[in-house]
Coordinates of C-alpha atoms and ligand atoms in Angstrom, one line a residue:
M19 CA 0.0 0.0 0.0
T20 CA 2.8 2.5 1.0
L21 CA 4.8 1.5 -2.1
K22 CA 1.7 2.1 -4.3
L23 CA 1.1 5.4 -2.7
K24 CA 4.7 6.4 -3.2
Q25 CA 4.5 5.3 -6.9
A26 CA 1.3 7.3 -7.4
R27 CA 2.9 10.4 -5.8
D28 CA 6.0 10.1 -8.0
E29 CA 3.8 9.8 -11.0
L30 CA 1.8 12.9 -10.0
E31 CA 5.0 14.8 -9.5
D32 CA 6.2 13.8 -13.0
W33 CA 3.0 14.9 -14.5
A34 CA 3.2 18.2 -12.7
K35 CA 6.7 18.8 -14.1
N36 CA 5.7 17.7 -17.6
L37 CA 2.7 20.0 -17.5
E38 CA 4.8 22.9 -16.5
T39 CA 7.2 22.4 -19.5
K40 CA 4.2 21.8 -21.8
V41 CA 2.5 25.1 -20.6
E42 CA 5.8 26.9 -21.1
E43 CA 6.3 25.5 -24.6
R44 CA 2.7 26.3 -25.6
T45 CA 3.0 29.8 -24.2
K46 CA 6.1 30.4 -26.3
E47 CA 4.3 29.1 -29.4
I48 CA 1.2 31.3 -28.8
T49 CA 3.4 34.4 -28.3
A50 CA 5.2 33.7 -31.5
I51 CA 2.0 33.2 -33.5
Q52 CA 0.5 36.3 -32.0
A53 CA 3.6 38.4 -33.0
Q54 CA 3.3 37.0 -36.5
L55 CA -0.4 37.8 -36.7
I56 CA 0.2 41.4 -35.7
R57 CA 3.0 41.7 -38.2
S58 CA 0.9 40.2 -41.0
E59 CA -2.0 42.5 -40.3
K60 CA 0.3 45.5 -40.1
L61 CA 1.9 44.5 -43.4
A62 CA -1.4 44.0 -45.1
S63 CA -2.8 47.4 -44.2
I64 CA 0.4 49.2 -45.0
G65 CA 0.5 47.2 -48.3
E66 CA -2.9 48.6 -49.5
L67 CA -1.9 52.2 -48.7
V68 CA 1.5 51.8 -50.3
A69 CA 0.1 50.2 -53.5
G70 CA -2.3 53.1 -54.0
I71 CA 0.4 55.8 -53.5
A72 CA 3.0 54.0 -55.6
H73 CA 0.6 53.7 -58.6
E74 CA -0.2 57.4 -58.4
I75 CA 3.5 58.4 -58.3
N76 CA 4.6 56.1 -61.0
N77 CA 2.9 58.0 -63.9
P78 CA 4.3 61.5 -63.2
L79 CA 7.7 59.9 -62.6
T80 CA 7.7 58.3 -66.0
G81 CA 6.8 61.7 -67.4
I82 CA 9.8 63.4 -65.7
L83 CA 12.2 60.7 -66.9
V84 CA 11.0 60.8 -70.5
F85 CA 11.1 64.6 -70.8
S86 CA 14.4 65.1 -69.0
S87 CA 15.9 62.5 -71.3
L88 CA 14.5 64.4 -74.3
V89 CA 15.9 67.7 -73.0
N90 CA 19.3 65.9 -72.4
D91 CA 19.4 64.8 -76.1
N92 CA 18.4 68.3 -77.4
P93 CA 21.4 69.9 -79.2
K94 CA 20.1 73.4 -78.1
L95 CA 20.8 72.4 -74.5
D96 CA 23.4 74.7 -72.8
P97 CA 26.3 72.4 -71.9
A98 CA 26.5 74.2 -68.5
L99 CA 23.1 72.6 -67.7
K100 CA 24.1 69.0 -68.5
D101 CA 25.3 68.2 -65.0
D102 CA 22.1 69.5 -63.4
L103 CA 20.0 67.5 -65.8
K104 CA 22.1 64.4 -65.0
T105 CA 21.3 64.9 -61.4
I106 CA 17.5 65.2 -62.2
V107 CA 17.6 62.0 -64.2
Q108 CA 19.6 60.1 -61.5
E109 CA 17.3 61.2 -58.7
T110 CA 14.2 60.4 -60.7
E111 CA 15.6 57.0 -61.3
R112 CA 16.2 56.6 -57.6
C113 CA 12.5 57.5 -57.0
S114 CA 11.4 55.0 -59.6
K115 CA 13.5 52.3 -57.8
I116 CA 11.8 53.1 -54.6
V117 CA 8.3 53.0 -56.2
K118 CA 9.2 49.7 -57.8
G119 CA 10.2 48.4 -54.3
L120 CA 6.9 49.6 -52.9
L121 CA 4.9 47.9 -55.7
D122 CA 6.8 44.7 -55.1
F123 CA 6.1 45.0 -51.4
A124 CA 2.4 45.5 -52.0
R125 CA 2.2 43.0 -54.8
E126 CA -1.0 41.0 -54.5
S127 CA -0.4 38.6 -57.3
L128 CA 0.0 35.0 -56.4
P129 CA 3.5 33.5 -56.8
Q130 CA 4.1 31.7 -60.2
K131 CA 5.2 28.5 -58.7
K132 CA 7.1 25.7 -60.5
L133 CA 9.5 23.0 -59.3
S134 CA 12.8 24.7 -58.8
S135 CA 16.2 24.1 -57.3
I136 CA 17.2 26.3 -54.4
N137 CA 20.9 25.9 -55.2
D138 CA 20.3 27.0 -58.9
I139 CA 18.4 30.1 -57.8
L140 CA 21.1 31.0 -55.3
D141 CA 23.7 30.7 -58.1
L142 CA 21.7 32.9 -60.3
A143 CA 21.3 35.6 -57.6
L144 CA 25.1 35.3 -56.9
S145 CA 26.0 35.8 -60.5
L146 CA 24.1 39.0 -60.5
V147 CA 25.8 40.6 -57.5
E148 CA 29.2 39.0 -56.9
H149 CA 31.0 41.1 -59.5
Q150 CA 29.8 44.4 -58.0
I151 CA 32.5 46.5 -56.3
L152 CA 30.6 45.9 -53.1
F153 CA 31.8 42.3 -53.1
Q154 CA 35.4 42.8 -54.2
N155 CA 37.0 42.3 -50.7
I156 CA 34.6 39.6 -49.7
A157 CA 35.5 35.9 -49.7
L158 CA 32.6 33.8 -50.8
I159 CA 32.2 30.3 -49.3
K160 CA 29.5 28.1 -50.9
D161 CA 28.6 25.2 -48.7
Y162 CA 25.7 23.7 -50.7
T163 CA 24.1 20.3 -50.1
F164 CA 23.6 18.7 -53.5
G165 CA 20.8 16.4 -54.6
M166 CA 18.1 18.1 -52.6
P167 CA 14.6 17.8 -54.1
D168 CA 13.2 20.6 -56.2
I169 CA 10.6 22.7 -54.4
M170 CA 7.4 24.3 -55.8
L171 CA 8.1 28.0 -55.6
D172 CA 8.3 31.2 -57.7
P173 CA 12.0 31.3 -58.8
N174 CA 11.8 35.0 -59.7
Q175 CA 10.6 36.0 -56.3
F176 CA 13.2 33.9 -54.6
E177 CA 15.9 35.3 -56.8
Q178 CA 14.8 38.7 -55.5
V179 CA 14.8 37.4 -51.9
F180 CA 18.4 36.1 -52.2
I181 CA 19.6 39.3 -54.0
N182 CA 18.2 41.4 -51.1
M183 CA 19.9 39.2 -48.5
L184 CA 23.2 39.1 -50.4
L185 CA 23.3 42.9 -50.9
N186 CA 22.5 43.4 -47.2
A187 CA 25.4 41.0 -46.3
G188 CA 27.7 42.8 -48.7
Q189 CA 26.7 46.3 -47.4
S190 CA 27.3 45.1 -43.8
M191 CA 31.0 44.3 -44.7
A192 CA 32.2 47.7 -46.0
S193 CA 35.8 46.8 -45.3
G194 CA 35.7 43.2 -46.4
G195 CA 34.9 39.9 -44.8
S196 CA 33.4 36.6 -45.7
L197 CA 30.1 35.5 -46.9
N198 CA 29.0 31.9 -46.3
I199 CA 26.0 30.4 -48.0
R200 CA 24.9 27.0 -46.7
T201 CA 22.0 24.9 -48.0
G202 CA 20.6 21.7 -46.7
I203 CA 17.7 19.7 -45.3
T204 CA 16.4 20.3 -41.8
E205 CA 16.7 17.6 -39.2
D206 CA 13.0 16.6 -39.5
G207 CA 13.5 16.1 -43.2
L208 CA 10.5 18.3 -44.0
S209 CA 12.2 21.5 -45.2
E210 CA 15.2 22.9 -47.0
F211 CA 17.2 25.6 -45.4
I212 CA 19.3 28.4 -46.8
A213 CA 21.7 30.1 -44.3
I214 CA 23.4 33.3 -45.4
S215 CA 26.1 34.3 -42.9
D216 CA 28.3 37.4 -43.0
T217 CA 31.1 38.7 -40.8
G218 CA 29.8 42.2 -41.0
C219 CA 28.7 44.9 -38.5
G220 CA 25.9 42.8 -37.0
I221 CA 22.5 44.1 -35.9
P222 CA 22.0 45.7 -32.4
E223 CA 19.5 43.8 -30.3
E224 CA 17.1 46.8 -30.1
N225 CA 16.9 46.8 -34.0
L226 CA 16.2 43.1 -34.4
P227 CA 12.4 43.3 -33.9
K228 CA 12.2 46.1 -36.5
I229 CA 14.3 44.8 -39.4
F230 CA 11.3 43.1 -41.2
D231 CA 9.2 46.3 -40.9
P232 CA 8.7 48.2 -44.1
F233 CA 10.8 51.3 -44.3
F234 CA 13.1 50.4 -41.4
S235 CA 16.6 51.1 -42.6
T236 CA 19.8 52.2 -40.9
K237 CA 21.3 53.1 -44.3
E238 CA 19.9 56.7 -44.4
N239 CA 19.2 57.7 -47.9
R240 CA 21.0 54.7 -49.4
G241 CA 18.3 52.2 -48.3
T242 CA 14.5 52.2 -48.7
G243 CA 14.1 49.6 -45.9
L244 CA 11.9 47.4 -48.1
G245 CA 14.4 44.6 -48.9
L246 CA 13.6 42.5 -45.9
S247 CA 9.9 43.2 -45.7
V248 CA 9.4 42.2 -49.3
S249 CA 11.5 39.1 -48.7
Y250 CA 9.4 38.3 -45.5
G251 CA 6.2 38.6 -47.6
I252 CA 7.5 36.3 -50.3
I253 CA 8.8 33.6 -47.9
H254 CA 5.5 33.6 -45.9
N255 CA 3.5 33.4 -49.1
H256 CA 5.4 30.1 -49.7
R257 CA 4.6 28.9 -46.2
G258 CA 8.2 29.3 -45.2
N259 CA 10.0 31.0 -42.4
I260 CA 12.9 33.4 -42.0
C261 CA 14.9 34.0 -38.8
V262 CA 18.0 35.9 -37.9
Q263 CA 20.9 35.6 -35.4
S264 CA 23.3 38.4 -35.0
V265 CA 26.1 39.6 -32.8
V266 CA 27.3 43.2 -33.2
G267 CA 30.8 43.3 -34.5
I268 CA 30.9 39.6 -35.3
G269 CA 28.2 39.1 -38.0
T270 CA 24.8 38.0 -38.9
T271 CA 23.1 34.8 -40.2
F272 CA 19.7 34.8 -41.9
T273 CA 18.1 31.4 -42.2
I274 CA 15.2 30.7 -44.5
E275 CA 13.3 27.4 -44.2
L276 CA 11.0 26.3 -47.0
P277 CA 8.8 23.3 -46.7
I278 CA 9.6 20.6 -49.3
N279 CA 6.0 19.4 -49.7
G280 CA 4.2 22.7 -49.0
E281 CA 3.6 21.9 -45.3
D282 CA 3.2 25.1 -43.2
K283 CA 6.4 26.3 -41.5
T284 CA 5.0 29.7 -40.6
E285 CA 3.9 28.9 -37.1
V286 CA 7.2 27.5 -35.9
G287 CA 10.5 29.1 -35.8
C288 CA 13.6 27.9 -37.6
G289 CA 15.6 25.2 -35.7
G290 CA 17.4 27.3 -33.1
E291 CA 19.7 24.6 -31.9
M292 CA 20.6 23.6 -35.4
Y293 CA 22.1 27.0 -36.2
G294 CA 24.1 27.2 -33.0
K295 CA 21.7 29.3 -30.9
T296 CA 23.4 30.4 -27.7
D297 CA 22.4 32.8 -25.0
S298 CA 25.0 35.3 -26.2
I299 CA 23.4 35.4 -29.7
F300 CA 20.4 37.6 -30.1
Q301 CA 17.8 35.9 -32.2
V302 CA 14.5 36.9 -33.8
T303 CA 12.2 34.3 -35.2
T304 CA 9.4 35.6 -37.4
Ligands
ATP28 N1 23.3 41.3 -43.0 C1 23.0 42.4 -42.3 N2 23.9 42.9 -41.4 C2 23.7 44.0 -40.7 N3 22.5 44.6 -40.7 C3 21.5 44.2 -41.6 C4 21.7 43.0 -42.4 N4 20.6 42.8 -43.1 C5 19.7 43.7 -42.7 N5 20.3 44.6 -41.8 C6 19.6 45.7 -41.1 O1 18.2 45.7 -41.4 C7 17.8 46.9 -42.1 C8 16.7 46.6 -43.0 O2 17.1 45.9 -44.1 P1 16.4 46.0 -45.5 O3 17.1 45.1 -46.5 O4 14.9 45.8 -45.3 O5 16.5 47.5 -45.9 P2 17.8 48.3 -46.4 O6 18.9 47.3 -46.8 O7 18.2 49.3 -45.4 O8 17.3 49.0 -47.7 P3 16.9 48.3 -49.1 O9 15.4 48.6 -49.2 O10 17.7 49.1 -50.1 O11 17.1 46.9 -49.0 C9 19.1 47.5 -42.7 O12 19.0 48.9 -42.9 C10 20.1 47.1 -41.6 O13 20.1 47.9 -40.5
MG29 MG1 18.5 45.7 -48.1

C-alpha cells in the first residue's frame, strides 16, 4: 500500500513537471503566433496604402524621366546645364526604384510556382551581385548540399529574396569579410534551409524586432528599408519562415526554411539549436 502510494505520488510529481514544461512550450508558441499575426495585419494594411500611392506616383515619374531624357538629347541644351540635368535623371531613377520596391512589397499577385532548385536560384542571384564593387573584398564560401529535391516555388521571387539578402550582407561588410552560403535539409527532413552568414557589422539587439518592418533602414538615404519586408512577404507566401541571429561586431546569419511538400512552417521558428543558438546570440524568429 505504501509502495503504491509512493509510486502514485511520484507519477503525480512527474505529471506536474511535464505539465509545466508543456505550458511553457505552448505559451512560447502562442506568443510567436501572436507576434506573427500582428506583423501580417500590419503589413497587409500598409500594403494597401502603399500600392495606391505608388501607382499614383509612377505616372508622373515616368513623365519626368521621358522629358528630362528628351531635353538631355536636345542639341540646343546649354552644356553648362548638362550636370544639373544628369542629377535630375539620377534622382528620378532613384525615386522609380523606390516606387518599384513599394509595388513589389504591396504586390497582391500570387506566386508563379514551379518545381525549382534552391541551389540554382542562389547561383543565379550570386552571378548578378558577386562582380559588383561591393563584393570585391569579400570571400565567398559556398557550402551547398547537392541532390536536394526541387521545391514548388516562384523562382523569380526567390531570386529577389536572395539578392536582397546578399546585398545586405555585402553592405554590412564595408571593409571586407566573408560570406558563407549554406543549404541543406532540416533535421526533421521536411524542409530545405538556406543560411546566409556574413562577418559584418551585426544588428544591435534593439533593432532586431524592427528589421522586417517596411521602411526600417539604418542606411539613411541609401536604403529604402523594403528589402527584408518584401522578402518576408514572399517567404511567408510560400509557407516558409525566416529568422536571424546576429552579434554586433561579429556578424549575422539569416536562415530561411522552406517546406519541401508545402507543409506550413510559418507557425514555428527555424531550428534554433541547429544553427548554433546560444544565450549570447540575439535571435529573432518571425
Ligand atoms: N546582413 C546584415 N547585417 C547587418 N544589418 C543588416 C543586415 N541585413 C539587414 N540589416 C539591417 O536591417 C535593415 C533593413 O534591411 P532591408 O534590407 O529591409 O533595408 P535596407 O537594406 O536598409 O534598404 P533596401 O530597401 O535598399 O534593401 C538594414 O538597414 C540594416 O540595418
Ligand atoms: Mg536591403
